[in-house]
Coordinates of N, CA and C in Angstrom, one line a residue:
X1 N 0.8 -1.2 0.0 CA 0.0 0.0 0.0 C 0.9 1.2 0.0
X2 N 0.6 2.1 -0.9 CA 1.4 3.4 -1.0 C 0.7 4.4 -0.1
X3 N 1.5 5.0 0.8 CA 1.0 6.1 1.6 C 1.4 7.4 1.0
X4 N 0.5 8.3 0.9 CA 0.8 9.6 0.3 C 0.6 10.7 1.3
X5 N 1.3 11.8 1.1 CA 1.1 13.0 2.0 C -0.4 13.5 1.9
X6 N -0.9 13.4 0.7 CA -2.3 13.8 0.5 C -3.3 13.0 1.4
X7 N -3.0 11.7 1.4 CA -3.9 10.9 2.3 C -3.7 11.3 3.8
X8 N -2.5 11.5 4.2 CA -2.2 11.9 5.6 C -2.8 13.3 5.9
X9 N -2.8 14.2 4.9 CA -3.4 15.5 5.1 C -4.9 15.3 5.3
X10 N -5.6 14.5 4.6 CA -7.0 14.2 4.7 C -7.3 13.6 6.1
X11 N -6.5 12.7 6.6 CA -6.6 12.1 7.9 C -6.5 13.2 9.0
X12 N -5.4 14.0 8.8 CA -5.2 15.1 9.8 C -6.4 16.0 9.9
X13 N -6.9 16.4 8.7 CA -8.0 17.3 8.7 C -9.3 16.7 9.3
X14 N -9.5 15.4 9.1 CA -10.6 14.7 9.8 C -10.4 14.7 11.3
X15 N -9.2 14.4 11.7 CA -8.9 14.4 13.1 C -9.1 15.8 13.8
X16 N -8.6 16.8 13.1 CA -8.6 18.2 13.7 C -10.1 18.8 13.6
X17 N -10.9 18.2 12.8 CA -12.3 18.7 12.7 C -13.2 18.0 13.7
X18 N -12.7 17.0 14.4 CA -13.6 16.3 15.4 C -13.9 17.1 16.6
X19 N -15.2 17.0 17.0 CA -15.6 17.8 18.2 C -16.0 17.0 19.4
X20 N -16.1 15.7 19.2 CA -16.6 14.9 20.4 C -15.4 14.6 21.2
X21 N -15.4 15.0 22.5 CA -14.3 14.8 23.4 C -14.1 13.3 23.7
X22 N -15.1 12.5 23.7 CA -15.0 11.1 24.1 C -14.6 10.2 22.9
X23 N -14.4 10.8 21.7 CA -14.1 10.0 20.6 C -12.8 9.3 20.7
X24 N -12.6 8.2 20.0 CA -11.3 7.5 20.0 C -10.9 7.2 18.6
X25 N -10.5 8.3 17.9 CA -10.1 8.1 16.5 C -8.8 7.4 16.3
X26 N -8.6 6.8 15.2 CA -7.4 6.1 14.8 C -7.2 6.1 13.3
X27 N -6.0 5.8 12.9 CA -5.7 5.5 11.5 C -5.3 4.0 11.5
X28 N -5.9 3.3 10.6 CA -5.7 1.8 10.6 C -5.4 1.2 9.3
X29 N -4.9 0.0 9.3 CA -4.6 -0.7 8.0 C -5.3 -2.0 8.1
X30 N -6.1 -2.3 7.0 CA -6.9 -3.5 7.0 C -7.1 -3.9 5.5
X31 N -6.8 -5.1 5.2 CA -7.1 -5.7 3.9 C -6.4 -4.8 2.8
X32 N -5.2 -4.4 3.0 CA -4.5 -3.7 2.0 C -4.8 -2.2 1.9
X33 N -5.6 -1.7 2.8 CA -6.0 -0.3 2.7 C -5.7 0.4 4.0
X34 N -5.4 1.7 3.9 CA -5.2 2.6 5.1 C -6.5 3.5 5.2
X35 N -7.0 3.7 6.4 CA -8.2 4.5 6.5 C -8.2 5.1 7.9
X36 N -9.2 6.0 8.1 CA -9.4 6.8 9.3 C -10.7 6.3 10.0
X37 N -10.7 6.0 11.2 CA -11.9 5.7 12.0 C -12.1 6.8 13.0
X38 N -13.3 7.4 12.9 CA -13.7 8.5 13.9 C -13.8 8.0 15.3
X39 N -14.3 6.8 15.5 CA -14.4 6.3 16.9 C -15.3 7.2 17.7
X40 N -16.4 7.7 17.1 CA -17.3 8.5 17.8 C -18.7 8.0 17.7
X41 N -19.6 8.6 18.6 CA -21.0 8.1 18.5 C -21.6 8.7 17.3
X42 N -21.1 9.8 16.8 CA -21.7 10.4 15.6 C -21.4 9.6 14.3
X43 N -20.1 9.4 14.1 CA -19.6 8.7 12.9 C -19.3 7.2 13.1
X44 N -19.3 6.8 14.3 CA -19.1 5.4 14.6 C -17.6 5.0 14.5
X45 N -17.4 3.7 14.7 CA -16.1 3.1 14.6 C -16.1 2.2 13.4
X46 N -15.0 2.2 12.6 CA -14.9 1.4 11.4 C -15.0 -0.1 11.8
X47 N -15.7 -0.9 11.1 CA -16.0 -2.3 11.4 C -14.7 -3.1 11.7
X48 N -13.6 -3.0 10.9 CA -12.4 -3.8 11.2 C -11.8 -3.4 12.5
X49 N -11.9 -2.1 12.8 CA -11.3 -1.6 14.1 C -12.2 -2.1 15.3
X50 N -13.5 -2.0 15.1 CA -14.5 -2.5 16.1 C -14.3 -4.0 16.4
X51 N -14.1 -4.8 15.4 CA -13.9 -6.2 15.5 C -12.5 -6.7 15.8
X52 N -11.6 -5.7 16.0 CA -10.2 -6.1 16.3 C -9.4 -6.7 15.1
X53 N -9.9 -6.5 13.9 CA -9.3 -7.1 12.7 C -8.2 -6.2 12.0
X54 N -8.2 -4.9 12.4 CA -7.3 -4.0 11.8 C -6.0 -3.8 12.6
X55 N -5.0 -3.4 11.9 CA -3.7 -3.0 12.5 C -3.8 -1.5 12.7
X56 N -3.7 -1.0 14.0 CA -3.8 0.4 14.3 C -2.4 1.0 14.0
X57 N -2.3 1.9 13.1 CA -1.1 2.6 12.8 C -0.9 3.8 13.6
X58 N -1.9 4.5 14.0 CA -1.9 5.7 14.9 C -3.1 5.7 15.7
X59 N -2.9 5.6 17.0 CA -4.1 5.6 17.9 C -4.4 7.0 18.4
X60 N -5.4 7.1 19.2 CA -5.8 8.4 19.7 C -4.7 9.2 20.4
X61 N -3.9 8.5 21.2 CA -2.8 9.2 21.9 C -1.8 9.7 20.9
X62 N -1.5 9.0 19.9 CA -0.5 9.4 18.9 C -1.0 10.6 18.1
X63 N -2.3 10.5 17.7 CA -2.9 11.6 17.0 C -2.9 12.9 17.8
X64 N -3.2 12.7 19.1 CA -3.3 13.9 20.0 C -1.9 14.5 20.2
X65 N -0.9 13.6 20.4 CA 0.5 14.2 20.5 C 0.9 14.9 19.3
X66 N 0.7 14.4 18.1 CA 1.1 15.1 16.9 C 0.3 16.4 16.7
X67 N -0.9 16.4 17.1 CA -1.7 17.6 16.9 C -1.2 18.8 17.6
X68 N -0.3 18.6 18.6 CA 0.2 19.8 19.4 C 1.5 20.3 18.7
X69 N 1.8 19.9 17.5 CA 2.9 20.4 16.8 C 2.7 21.9 16.5
X70 N 3.7 22.6 16.2 CA 3.6 24.1 16.0 C 2.7 24.5 14.9
X71 N 2.7 23.7 13.8 CA 1.9 24.1 12.7 C 1.2 22.8 12.2
X72 N 0.1 23.0 11.4 CA -0.6 21.9 10.8 C 0.4 21.2 9.8
X73 N 1.2 21.9 9.2 CA 2.2 21.3 8.2 C 3.1 20.4 9.0
X74 N 3.6 20.8 10.2 CA 4.5 19.9 11.0 C 3.7 18.7 11.5
X75 N 2.4 18.9 11.9 CA 1.6 17.7 12.3 C 1.5 16.7 11.1
X76 N 1.2 17.2 9.9 CA 1.1 16.3 8.8 C 2.4 15.6 8.5
X77 N 3.5 16.3 8.5 CA 4.8 15.8 8.2 C 5.2 14.7 9.2
X78 N 5.0 15.0 10.5 CA 5.4 14.0 11.5 C 4.5 12.8 11.5
X79 N 3.2 13.0 11.2 CA 2.3 11.9 11.1 C 2.6 11.1 9.9
X80 N 2.9 11.7 8.8 CA 3.3 10.9 7.6 C 4.5 10.0 7.9
X81 N 5.5 10.5 8.5 CA 6.7 9.6 8.8 C 6.4 8.5 9.8
X82 N 5.5 8.8 10.8 CA 5.1 7.8 11.8 C 4.3 6.7 11.1
X83 N 3.3 7.1 10.2 CA 2.5 6.1 9.5 C 3.3 5.3 8.6
X84 N 4.3 5.9 7.9 CA 5.1 5.2 7.0 C 5.9 4.1 7.7
X85 N 6.5 4.5 8.9 CA 7.2 3.5 9.7 C 6.3 2.4 10.2
X86 N 5.2 2.7 10.7 CA 4.2 1.7 11.2 C 3.7 0.8 10.1
X87 N 3.5 1.3 8.9 CA 3.0 0.6 7.8 C 4.1 -0.4 7.4
X88 N 5.3 0.0 7.4 CA 6.4 -0.9 7.0 C 6.5 -2.1 8.0
X89 N 6.3 -1.8 9.3 CA 6.3 -2.9 10.2 C 5.2 -3.9 10.0
X90 N 4.0 -3.4 9.7 CA 2.9 -4.3 9.4 C 3.1 -5.1 8.2
X91 N 3.6 -4.5 7.1 CA 3.8 -5.2 5.9 C 5.0 -6.2 6.0
X92 N 6.0 -6.0 6.8 CA 7.0 -6.9 7.1 C 6.5 -8.1 7.8
X93 N 5.6 -7.9 8.7 CA 5.0 -9.0 9.5 C 4.1 -9.9 8.7
X94 N 3.6 -9.4 7.6 CA 2.6 -10.2 6.8 C 3.3 -11.2 5.9

């Protein structure tokens, strides 16, 4: 699976636009695809995440930590490198 900065920017924007304090968003890998799960009562949790079938590449804590970067650009850049590293680990295990 090829991870692009455009994908990461979309994930970051989804995360930054969330308003529900109790949500548990994550970015996950399942069945050859990378996606974002809102983990909220409004948007729900992605089925593979809910059923424990997905590999979590960035959990709520990771997203929160990166969101405190100085700029949105830094957030996206650091998240991109983190996701790339995690994706490599998952693909090596497969």
